[in-house]
Coordinates of C-alpha atoms and ligand atoms in Angstrom, one line a residue:
M746 CA 133.1 72.2 171.9
S747 CA 134.3 72.8 168.3
Q748 CA 133.9 71.2 165.5
D749 CA 137.3 69.6 165.5
E750 CA 137.0 68.6 169.3
A751 CA 133.4 66.3 168.2
V752 CA 134.6 62.5 169.0
P753 CA 134.5 60.7 166.3
Q754 CA 131.4 58.6 165.4
E755 CA 132.2 54.7 164.7
H756 CA 130.2 53.9 162.0
P757 CA 128.0 51.6 163.1
K758 CA 129.0 47.9 162.8
E759 CA 126.6 46.1 161.3
H760 CA 125.1 43.8 162.8
H761 CA 124.1 40.3 161.7
D762 CA 121.8 39.4 164.6
H763 CA 121.7 35.5 163.5
A764 CA 120.2 34.6 166.9
I765 CA 116.7 35.3 165.3
L766 CA 117.6 31.9 163.1
K767 CA 118.6 29.5 166.2
F768 CA 115.7 27.2 168.3
P769 CA 115.5 26.6 171.7
E770 CA 118.1 23.0 173.0
G771 CA 115.4 20.6 173.1
F772 CA 112.9 21.5 170.3
L773 CA 111.0 19.6 169.4
W774 CA 110.8 18.6 165.1
G775 CA 108.7 16.8 164.0
T776 CA 105.5 15.7 161.5
A777 CA 102.0 15.2 161.8
T778 CA 99.4 12.0 160.7
S779 CA 95.8 10.5 161.3
A780 CA 95.5 6.7 162.1
H781 CA 91.9 7.1 159.4
Q782 CA 94.5 9.1 156.1
V783 CA 97.1 6.6 156.6
E784 CA 97.0 3.2 157.7
G785 CA 94.5 2.3 155.5
N786 CA 91.0 0.1 155.5
N787 CA 89.7 1.5 159.1
I788 CA 86.9 -0.5 158.2
H789 CA 85.4 -0.2 162.0
S790 CA 85.0 3.7 161.5
D791 CA 81.7 5.7 160.3
W792 CA 84.1 7.2 157.8
W793 CA 84.8 4.0 155.8
E794 CA 80.8 3.1 156.0
W795 CA 80.1 7.0 154.9
E796 CA 82.8 6.7 152.2
Q797 CA 81.2 3.1 150.5
T798 CA 78.2 4.8 150.9
H799 CA 79.0 8.3 150.0
Q800 CA 81.8 9.0 148.1
P801 CA 82.8 8.3 144.5
P802 CA 85.5 5.4 144.1
H803 CA 88.2 7.6 143.8
L804 CA 87.0 9.8 147.2
R805 CA 87.3 6.5 148.7
S806 CA 90.1 5.8 151.5
G807 CA 90.7 2.1 150.8
K808 CA 94.6 1.4 151.6
S809 CA 95.5 4.6 151.8
C810 CA 99.1 4.2 152.7
D811 CA 99.4 1.2 154.4
Q812 CA 101.3 2.7 158.0
Y813 CA 98.8 -0.9 159.1
H814 CA 101.7 -2.5 157.4
L815 CA 104.2 -0.2 156.4
Y816 CA 105.0 1.9 159.8
E817 CA 108.5 0.3 160.0
Q818 CA 109.8 1.8 156.6
D819 CA 107.9 5.0 158.0
F820 CA 109.2 5.5 160.4
E821 CA 112.4 4.8 159.5
L822 CA 112.2 7.6 156.9
A823 CA 111.9 9.5 159.6
K824 CA 115.4 9.4 161.5
E825 CA 117.3 8.5 159.0
L826 CA 115.8 12.1 158.2
N827 CA 116.4 13.5 161.7
H828 CA 113.2 13.6 163.2
N829 CA 113.7 13.9 167.1
A830 CA 109.7 13.2 167.9
H831 CA 106.4 12.7 165.2
R832 CA 102.7 13.1 165.8
L833 CA 100.0 9.9 164.9
S834 CA 96.3 8.8 166.2
I835 CA 95.7 5.9 167.4
E836 CA 91.5 4.0 166.1
W837 CA 89.7 3.6 168.6
S838 CA 87.5 1.8 166.1
R839 CA 90.1 -0.6 165.2
I840 CA 90.6 -1.0 169.9
E841 CA 87.0 -1.3 170.9
P842 CA 84.6 -2.7 167.5
I843 CA 82.5 -3.5 169.0
E844 CA 80.6 -2.4 172.1
G845 CA 82.6 -3.5 175.5
Q846 CA 85.1 -5.6 173.8
F847 CA 88.3 -4.3 172.8
D848 CA 90.2 -6.3 170.3
T849 CA 93.8 -7.4 172.0
A850 CA 95.3 -8.1 168.8
E851 CA 95.2 -3.7 167.8
I852 CA 96.3 -2.8 171.0
E853 CA 99.1 -5.4 170.6
H854 CA 99.4 -3.8 167.0
Y855 CA 99.5 -0.7 168.7
K856 CA 101.9 -2.3 171.4
K857 CA 104.5 -2.0 168.7
V858 CA 104.2 0.7 166.4
L859 CA 104.6 3.1 169.5
K860 CA 107.5 0.5 170.2
A861 CA 109.1 1.2 166.8
L862 CA 108.6 5.1 167.2
K863 CA 110.4 4.9 170.9
D864 CA 113.1 2.1 169.2
R865 CA 114.5 5.5 167.2
K866 CA 114.7 7.6 169.4
L867 CA 111.8 10.0 167.7
T868 CA 109.8 11.6 171.5
V869 CA 105.8 10.5 170.3
M870 CA 103.1 12.6 170.3
L871 CA 100.3 10.1 170.0
T872 CA 96.3 11.9 170.0
L873 CA 93.4 9.9 171.2
W874 CA 91.0 11.3 168.6
H875 CA 91.3 12.8 165.4
W876 CA 87.3 12.9 164.3
T877 CA 86.7 9.7 163.1
L878 CA 83.9 7.5 165.4
P879 CA 83.8 4.2 165.5
K880 CA 80.4 2.7 163.3
W881 CA 79.2 1.7 167.4
V882 CA 79.8 5.1 168.7
A883 CA 77.6 7.4 165.6
D884 CA 75.1 4.5 165.3
K885 CA 73.9 6.0 168.6
G886 CA 74.1 10.2 168.0
G887 CA 78.4 10.5 167.8
W888 CA 78.9 13.5 170.0
E889 CA 76.3 14.7 169.9
N890 CA 75.1 11.5 173.2
G891 CA 76.5 12.4 175.5
A892 CA 77.0 8.9 176.6
T893 CA 80.4 9.2 173.7
V894 CA 82.2 11.4 176.6
K895 CA 81.3 8.1 178.6
Y896 CA 82.1 6.5 175.8
F897 CA 85.7 7.5 175.0
E898 CA 86.4 7.4 178.4
R899 CA 86.0 3.5 179.3
F900 CA 88.6 3.3 175.3
V901 CA 91.0 6.1 177.1
R902 CA 91.0 4.0 180.3
R903 CA 91.5 0.9 179.2
I904 CA 94.1 1.8 176.4
V905 CA 96.3 4.0 178.2
P906 CA 97.8 2.2 180.8
E907 CA 98.9 -0.8 178.0
I908 CA 100.0 1.8 175.5
S909 CA 102.0 4.7 178.5
E910 CA 105.3 3.5 178.9
F911 CA 106.0 4.7 175.3
V912 CA 103.9 8.5 174.9
D913 CA 105.8 11.2 176.1
L914 CA 102.5 14.4 175.1
W915 CA 99.7 13.5 175.0
V916 CA 96.7 15.2 172.6
T917 CA 93.6 14.4 173.5
L918 CA 91.2 15.7 170.8
N919 CA 92.0 17.1 167.5
E920 CA 90.6 20.1 166.1
P921 CA 87.1 19.8 168.0
G922 CA 85.9 23.1 166.3
V923 CA 87.1 22.2 162.8
Y924 CA 84.8 18.8 163.1
I925 CA 81.8 20.3 164.4
Y926 CA 82.9 22.9 161.1
E927 CA 82.3 20.7 159.0
T928 CA 79.7 18.2 159.9
Y929 CA 77.6 21.1 161.3
I930 CA 78.3 25.2 159.1
E931 CA 79.3 23.3 155.4
R932 CA 78.3 19.8 156.2
I933 CA 80.1 17.6 153.7
W934 CA 81.3 15.2 156.5
P935 CA 79.4 12.0 158.2
H936 CA 76.5 12.2 159.4
S937 CA 75.9 15.9 158.2
K938 CA 72.7 18.0 159.5
K939 CA 71.7 20.6 159.7
S940 CA 70.8 21.4 164.1
W941 CA 71.9 23.4 166.3
V942 CA 71.0 21.8 169.5
G943 CA 72.7 18.8 168.5
Q944 CA 76.1 21.4 167.1
V945 CA 75.9 22.7 170.7
K946 CA 75.4 19.5 172.5
A947 CA 78.2 18.0 170.5
Y948 CA 80.8 21.0 171.1
L949 CA 79.8 20.9 174.8
N950 CA 80.8 17.2 175.1
L951 CA 84.2 17.2 173.3
V952 CA 84.4 19.5 175.7
S953 CA 84.2 17.4 178.7
A954 CA 85.6 14.6 176.3
H955 CA 88.8 16.5 176.7
K956 CA 88.0 17.8 180.4
R957 CA 87.4 13.9 181.1
V958 CA 90.6 12.6 179.7
Y959 CA 92.6 15.0 181.3
K960 CA 92.1 14.7 184.3
Y961 CA 92.3 10.7 183.9
L962 CA 95.1 10.7 182.2
H963 CA 96.5 13.5 185.5
S964 CA 95.4 11.9 187.9
S965 CA 96.1 7.8 187.4
F966 CA 99.4 8.9 185.9
P967 CA 101.0 12.1 188.3
A968 CA 103.7 12.2 187.6
G969 CA 101.9 12.2 184.4
K970 CA 103.1 13.3 180.6
P971 CA 102.0 17.1 179.5
V972 CA 98.6 16.7 178.2
G973 CA 96.4 19.4 175.4
V974 CA 94.0 19.2 172.5
A975 CA 94.9 20.6 168.6
N976 CA 93.4 22.9 167.8
N977 CA 93.2 24.7 164.5
I978 CA 94.0 28.6 164.3
L979 CA 93.2 30.9 162.0
S980 CA 95.1 34.0 161.6
F981 CA 92.2 36.4 160.8
E982 CA 92.1 40.0 158.2
V983 CA 89.6 42.9 157.3
Y984 CA 89.2 43.1 153.0
H985 CA 88.8 46.5 153.3
K986 CA 90.7 48.3 156.1
H987 CA 88.2 50.9 156.8
S988 CA 85.4 48.6 157.7
I989 CA 84.2 49.1 161.2
V990 CA 81.4 45.4 160.6
E991 CA 84.4 43.3 159.0
Q992 CA 86.9 44.2 162.3
M993 CA 83.5 43.3 164.0
A994 CA 83.7 39.8 161.9
V995 CA 87.4 39.3 162.8
A996 CA 86.2 39.1 166.7
L997 CA 83.9 37.4 166.7
N998 CA 85.8 35.1 164.6
D999 CA 88.6 34.8 166.6
L1000 CA 86.8 34.2 169.2
F1001 CA 85.0 31.5 168.0
V1002 CA 87.6 29.7 166.6
N1003 CA 90.9 30.2 168.2
H1004 CA 89.5 31.2 171.9
L1005 CA 86.5 29.2 172.4
F1006 CA 87.2 26.2 173.0
Y1007 CA 90.6 26.4 175.5
F1008 CA 88.5 29.1 177.6
L1009 CA 85.6 26.0 178.1
T1010 CA 89.0 24.2 179.2
R1011 CA 90.8 26.3 181.2
G1012 CA 92.8 24.7 183.9
S1013 CA 93.2 21.3 181.6
H1014 CA 96.3 22.3 179.9
D1015 CA 99.5 21.4 179.3
F1016 CA 100.0 22.7 176.4
L1017 CA 98.4 24.4 173.4
G1018 CA 98.5 22.6 170.5
I1019 CA 98.4 24.6 167.9
N1020 CA 98.0 23.8 164.3
Y1021 CA 97.8 26.4 161.9
Y1022 CA 98.0 26.9 157.9
F1023 CA 96.8 29.3 157.1
N1024 CA 95.7 34.1 156.6
I1025 CA 91.3 34.4 156.1
R1026 CA 90.3 37.6 154.7
L1027 CA 87.0 38.1 155.0
K1028 CA 84.8 40.7 153.4
G1029 CA 80.8 42.1 153.8
N1030 CA 78.3 43.8 155.2
N1031 CA 77.6 41.5 158.6
L1032 CA 78.7 40.5 161.0
I1033 CA 78.6 36.9 159.1
S1034 CA 81.4 38.2 157.1
Q1035 CA 82.1 35.8 153.7
N1036 CA 85.6 34.8 153.7
V1037 CA 86.4 36.2 150.1
G1038 CA 87.7 33.4 147.9
L1039 CA 91.5 33.3 148.2
T1040 CA 91.7 32.0 144.3
Q1041 CA 90.3 35.8 143.7
Q1042 CA 93.2 37.4 145.4
T1043 CA 96.8 38.0 144.7
H1044 CA 97.9 36.2 147.3
E1045 CA 100.5 32.9 146.7
V1046 CA 97.8 30.0 147.8
S1047 CA 98.7 26.4 147.8
D1048 CA 96.8 23.6 146.1
L1049 CA 94.2 23.6 148.2
G1050 CA 93.5 27.4 147.8
W1051 CA 94.7 28.6 151.2
E1052 CA 96.5 31.4 152.0
I1053 CA 100.4 31.6 152.1
H1054 CA 100.8 33.9 155.5
P1055 CA 104.0 33.4 157.2
E1056 CA 103.9 36.6 159.4
G1057 CA 100.0 34.8 160.4
I1058 CA 102.6 32.1 162.1
F1059 CA 103.6 35.4 165.0
E1060 CA 100.2 36.8 165.5
V1061 CA 98.7 33.4 166.9
L1062 CA 101.5 32.4 168.5
T1063 CA 101.8 36.2 170.3
D1064 CA 98.2 36.6 170.9
L1065 CA 97.5 33.2 172.0
S1066 CA 101.2 33.5 174.4
D1067 CA 100.9 33.2 177.5
D1068 CA 101.7 30.8 181.2
L1069 CA 101.7 27.1 179.2
P1070 CA 104.2 26.2 176.4
I1071 CA 103.0 26.1 173.5
Y1072 CA 103.7 23.1 170.3
I1073 CA 103.0 23.8 166.7
T1074 CA 101.0 20.8 166.6
E1075 CA 100.1 20.8 163.0
C1076 CA 101.3 23.2 160.0
G1077 CA 102.0 22.5 156.5
I1078 CA 101.1 22.9 152.8
A1079 CA 99.5 21.3 149.8
S1080 CA 101.4 21.4 146.7
T1081 CA 103.4 19.3 144.2
N1082 CA 105.1 22.9 143.5
D1083 CA 107.7 21.7 146.0
D1084 CA 109.5 24.2 144.9
R1085 CA 106.8 26.1 147.1
R1086 CA 106.6 24.0 150.3
N1087 CA 110.3 24.9 151.3
R1088 CA 109.8 28.3 150.8
F1089 CA 106.8 27.2 153.0
L1090 CA 109.1 26.2 156.1
I1091 CA 111.4 28.6 155.3
S1092 CA 109.3 31.5 155.7
Y1093 CA 106.4 30.3 158.7
L1094 CA 109.8 28.6 160.2
Q1095 CA 111.6 32.4 160.3
E1096 CA 107.6 33.7 161.6
V1097 CA 108.7 30.7 164.6
A1098 CA 111.5 32.2 165.4
R1099 CA 110.5 35.2 165.5
A1100 CA 107.5 34.9 167.8
I1101 CA 110.5 32.6 170.5
K1102 CA 112.6 36.0 170.2
A1103 CA 109.6 37.8 171.1
G1104 CA 109.2 35.2 174.3
V1105 CA 106.4 32.9 173.4
N1106 CA 108.0 29.6 174.2
V1107 CA 107.9 27.1 171.3
R1108 CA 108.5 23.9 172.1
G1109 CA 108.1 21.6 169.2
F1110 CA 106.8 22.0 164.7
F1111 CA 105.1 19.0 163.9
Y1112 CA 105.2 19.9 159.9
W1113 CA 101.9 18.3 158.0
S1114 CA 102.6 16.0 156.9
L1115 CA 105.4 13.1 157.0
L1116 CA 103.5 11.1 153.7
D1117 CA 101.4 12.6 151.3
N1118 CA 98.1 11.4 152.7
F1119 CA 94.2 10.4 152.8
E1120 CA 92.8 14.2 153.1
W1121 CA 89.1 13.3 154.1
H1122 CA 87.1 14.0 151.8
L1123 CA 89.6 16.2 148.9
G1124 CA 91.2 12.1 149.4
F1125 CA 94.3 12.1 147.2
E1126 CA 94.9 14.5 145.6
P1127 CA 97.0 16.8 148.0
R1128 CA 100.3 16.8 148.8
F1129 CA 101.2 17.9 151.6
G1130 CA 104.4 14.9 152.6
L1131 CA 107.9 15.9 152.4
V1132 CA 107.7 12.0 151.0
E1133 CA 105.5 11.3 148.0
I1134 CA 102.9 8.4 147.5
D1135 CA 103.3 6.8 144.0
Y1136 CA 99.7 5.6 144.9
T1137 CA 100.2 2.5 142.4
N1138 CA 102.7 0.4 144.1
L1139 CA 102.4 2.8 147.5
E1140 CA 106.5 3.5 147.2
R1141 CA 108.1 6.3 149.3
H1142 CA 110.5 9.1 147.6
I1143 CA 111.8 11.8 149.1
R1144 CA 111.2 15.9 148.5
P1145 CA 113.4 17.8 148.5
S1146 CA 111.8 20.2 151.0
A1147 CA 112.0 17.1 153.0
L1148 CA 115.9 18.0 153.7
V1149 CA 115.4 21.4 153.0
Y1150 CA 113.5 20.1 156.5
T1151 CA 116.2 18.6 157.8
D1152 CA 118.9 21.0 156.9
I1153 CA 116.3 23.0 160.0
I1154 CA 116.8 19.9 162.0
Q1155 CA 120.5 19.4 161.9
H1156 CA 121.1 23.0 163.2
N1157 CA 118.5 23.9 165.4
G1158 CA 117.9 26.9 163.1
I1159 CA 117.3 28.2 159.9
P1160 CA 121.3 28.6 158.6
H1161 CA 121.0 32.0 155.9
S1162 CA 122.2 29.5 153.2
L1163 CA 118.3 28.6 153.1
L1164 CA 117.5 31.9 153.8
R1165 CA 118.1 33.0 150.3
F1166 CA 115.4 30.4 149.6
I1167 CA 113.1 33.6 149.6
G1168 CA 114.6 35.8 148.0
H1169 CA 116.5 36.9 151.0
T1170 CA 119.8 38.1 149.3
V1171 CA 120.6 38.7 144.8
Q1172 CA 122.3 35.4 144.1
A1173 CA 119.3 33.8 145.3
E1174 CA 119.5 31.3 142.2
E1175 CA 122.9 30.0 142.2
V1176 CA 122.6 29.2 146.2
L1177 CA 119.7 27.2 145.0
E1178 CA 120.7 25.5 141.9
K1179 CA 123.9 24.6 144.1
R1180 CA 121.9 23.6 146.8
Q1181 CA 119.3 21.5 144.6
K1182 CA 122.5 20.0 143.0
E1183 CA 123.4 18.0 147.3
I1184 CA 119.6 17.6 147.5
E1185 CA 119.2 15.8 143.7
K1186 CA 122.5 13.4 144.8
E1187 CA 120.9 12.8 148.6
I1188 CA 118.1 11.8 147.5
E1189 CA 119.5 9.5 144.9
K1190 CA 121.8 8.1 148.0
K1191 CA 118.3 7.9 149.7
N1192 CA 116.1 5.9 147.6
K1193 CA 118.6 3.1 146.3
Ligands
FCB472 C1 93.5 19.6 159.4 C2 93.8 18.0 160.4 C3 94.6 17.0 159.0 C4 94.5 17.2 158.1 C5 95.7 18.7 156.8 C6 95.4 18.6 156.7 O1 92.4 20.8 159.8 O2 93.9 17.8 161.8 O3 94.0 15.6 159.2 O4 93.7 17.6 156.8 O5 94.5 19.9 158.3

């Protein structure tokens, strides 16, 4: 064929693949909290007791955000911000402050709390245990004691029939692995101790607590609601690309942190709950490689030194993806710099959208957290909230990032204008300024 006869090549059309930024229909958009961190005056819990004896006054939970009384106001905010779901926990130590004695007034209180969410048409994901124990359970050995599995199941059997009409998804346990890590390895939490035997016992008791409660929730409520755990999942990388020891350390850490609990409880999940925050780079010449001090790195980090690594959420989602739906039960950033929170939200959600496009069945995202709150042994300094708390008067102030999140929710996807926040085009600054002004106006309106 001569050159003249050659079929003219069409110019490839510029292809804007907007679809990658869309989320599936019915996607759950919300935030997560836990009782001890937001309610205040959680006086029958082991954490409360430990704070009084081991923590200086400024690191005690005290009144916290007083959500115990202000829940209506907080849920109203969630609704105004267009959330369609909310994850929260109930406090075992309030409901059963003394062994075998259930406080009906507290049960009524939680019914009201959950109903307040339903009245606002929010899908409710309820955590049954988020790290705190009634003092009496802790005094008997906490999770090391096999009987705690029975106590927990008894509590669950008492409370669930009362509240199940208000709950859409159950989370049995929050991050059992982190609980074990902070108590037995870092040893900076209540009842910390060095005990390999205790550590293994506590871990296995948490495994059986999950399995038993899963079974109960299904056998008693056959048409039941989905049940899962919220597991802390990390992405790991080697520090030196060619270090075989570091690569083995990555494999081991991945196995213990990300897979072991799911493996030991396989068959007892209707969904995978993933709490993803950050990436860890392992450096060292033995298998228990050290996590590199993140602040020594050149990567962007949160106020807690947690490495911001959006690709990490894509990696863990694709890695854990199987037949089960996945909910991102927590994901967030501690920062007093709200621009950083905007970038965090947009860039992490962009990776979630990419994972969905790659076939991962992600059904919801719960930003940690709706409000600034009590961050365990670190007190109130880390600021995770979409809504800022002024702890002098407990006033709530909506942050601009809350409205960026709302924008995403309203589009059920990430509008291109927002991508510019993360440097998508050269006009980013212009857009940002415009958006900032819009947001400030909206905030003024909302805070009036
Ligand atoms: C998670 C916890 C949650 C909160 C966030 C920052 O590991 O589940 O309670 O402390 O970290």
